[in-house]
Steps between C-alpha positions, in 0.01 A plus 500: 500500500753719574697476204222566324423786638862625458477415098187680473647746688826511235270475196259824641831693548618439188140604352457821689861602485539482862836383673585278810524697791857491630706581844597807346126606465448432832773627733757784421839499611639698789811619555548623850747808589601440781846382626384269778273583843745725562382780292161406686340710752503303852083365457593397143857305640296305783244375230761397237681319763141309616432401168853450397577236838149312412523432119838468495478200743212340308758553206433187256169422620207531297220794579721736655268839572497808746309820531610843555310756579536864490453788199475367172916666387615379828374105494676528150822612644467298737439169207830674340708426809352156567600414131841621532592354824359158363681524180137482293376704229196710590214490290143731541220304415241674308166457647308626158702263337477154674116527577257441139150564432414156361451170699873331550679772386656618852612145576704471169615829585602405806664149386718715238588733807644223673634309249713828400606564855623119528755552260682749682616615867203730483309686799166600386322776665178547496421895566166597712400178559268631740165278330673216481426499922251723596089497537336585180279667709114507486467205214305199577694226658491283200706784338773482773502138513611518154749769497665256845467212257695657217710693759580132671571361087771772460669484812529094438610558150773774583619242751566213268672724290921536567456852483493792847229713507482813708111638521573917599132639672420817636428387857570159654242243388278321750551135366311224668710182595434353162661788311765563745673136438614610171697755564905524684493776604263885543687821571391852505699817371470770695 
């Protein structure tokens, strides 16, 4: 079935003049400039060395993930640091990019994501990651028991994958014991 639906999938391409999505299309290199947490203010040092201590001793292990949390430019210095310090190239993830408007298409998104990032010592960071984690707010409780669900499918599938992943929120998330397992490590940038 599924290799049917990946030749149909080819042949519609081909027709419309659409192309594979790749890893390129989804996350955008980063290069970070800074020299190291010492060109860090002291908040920003303490974080890097949190995250830096916890993934770096899961260091070969599969579904290696943190949060930071903080402003938006400082979780991304903050990602630039980790990277460094872990010898890892940082990549943003584009959230426009890896989520589609048709039925499967944020799942093969998301499979090309991670296949990309298992090539290479890569740290992916996924910026204001804030509704990944928090209430949807006043939406029937089907409706959040499907954004947990697909929450719950990422969070597996990021964790299969050989590739770190650093989430950067605006304020610390409140996770539930379910959510929490997955990650090594949250630190906040003050």
């Amino acid at each position: 079935m599924i290799r049917y639906l990946r030749e149909m999938w080819t042949m519609l391409s081909r027709i419309t003049g659409t192309r594979e999505t790749e890893f390129k299309d989804l996350a955008e290199r980063v290069i970070p400039r800074l020299g190291g947490t010492a060109a860090l203010p002291g908040g920003f040092s303490g974080a890097v060395e949190k995250l830096v201590g916890s993934l770096g001793r899961s260091r070969g292990q599969r579904g290696q993930m943190a949060i930071v949390s903080g402003a938006s430019s400082s979780t991304l210095s903050v990602a630039g640091a980790v990277a460094l310090r872990l010898d890892r190239t940082l990549y943003r993830v584009i959230p426009d990019a890896l989520t589609g408007q048709y039925i499967g298409e944020t799942e093969k998104n998301l499979a090309t994501l991670l296949a990309g990032a298992g090539n290479e010592s890569i740290l992916l960071f996924f910026d204001e990651a804030d509704a990944l984690f928090g209430k949807r707010g006043d939406v029937p409780d089907t409706d959040e028991q499907q954004a947990y669900l697909e929450t719950g499918y990422f969070l597996e599938q990021l964790e299969q994958s050989p590739a770190m992943a650093l989430f950067g929120t605006r304020r610390p998330p409140e996770l539930d014991d379910e959510q929490r397992k997955h990650f090594a490590a949250m630190a906040e940038v003050t």
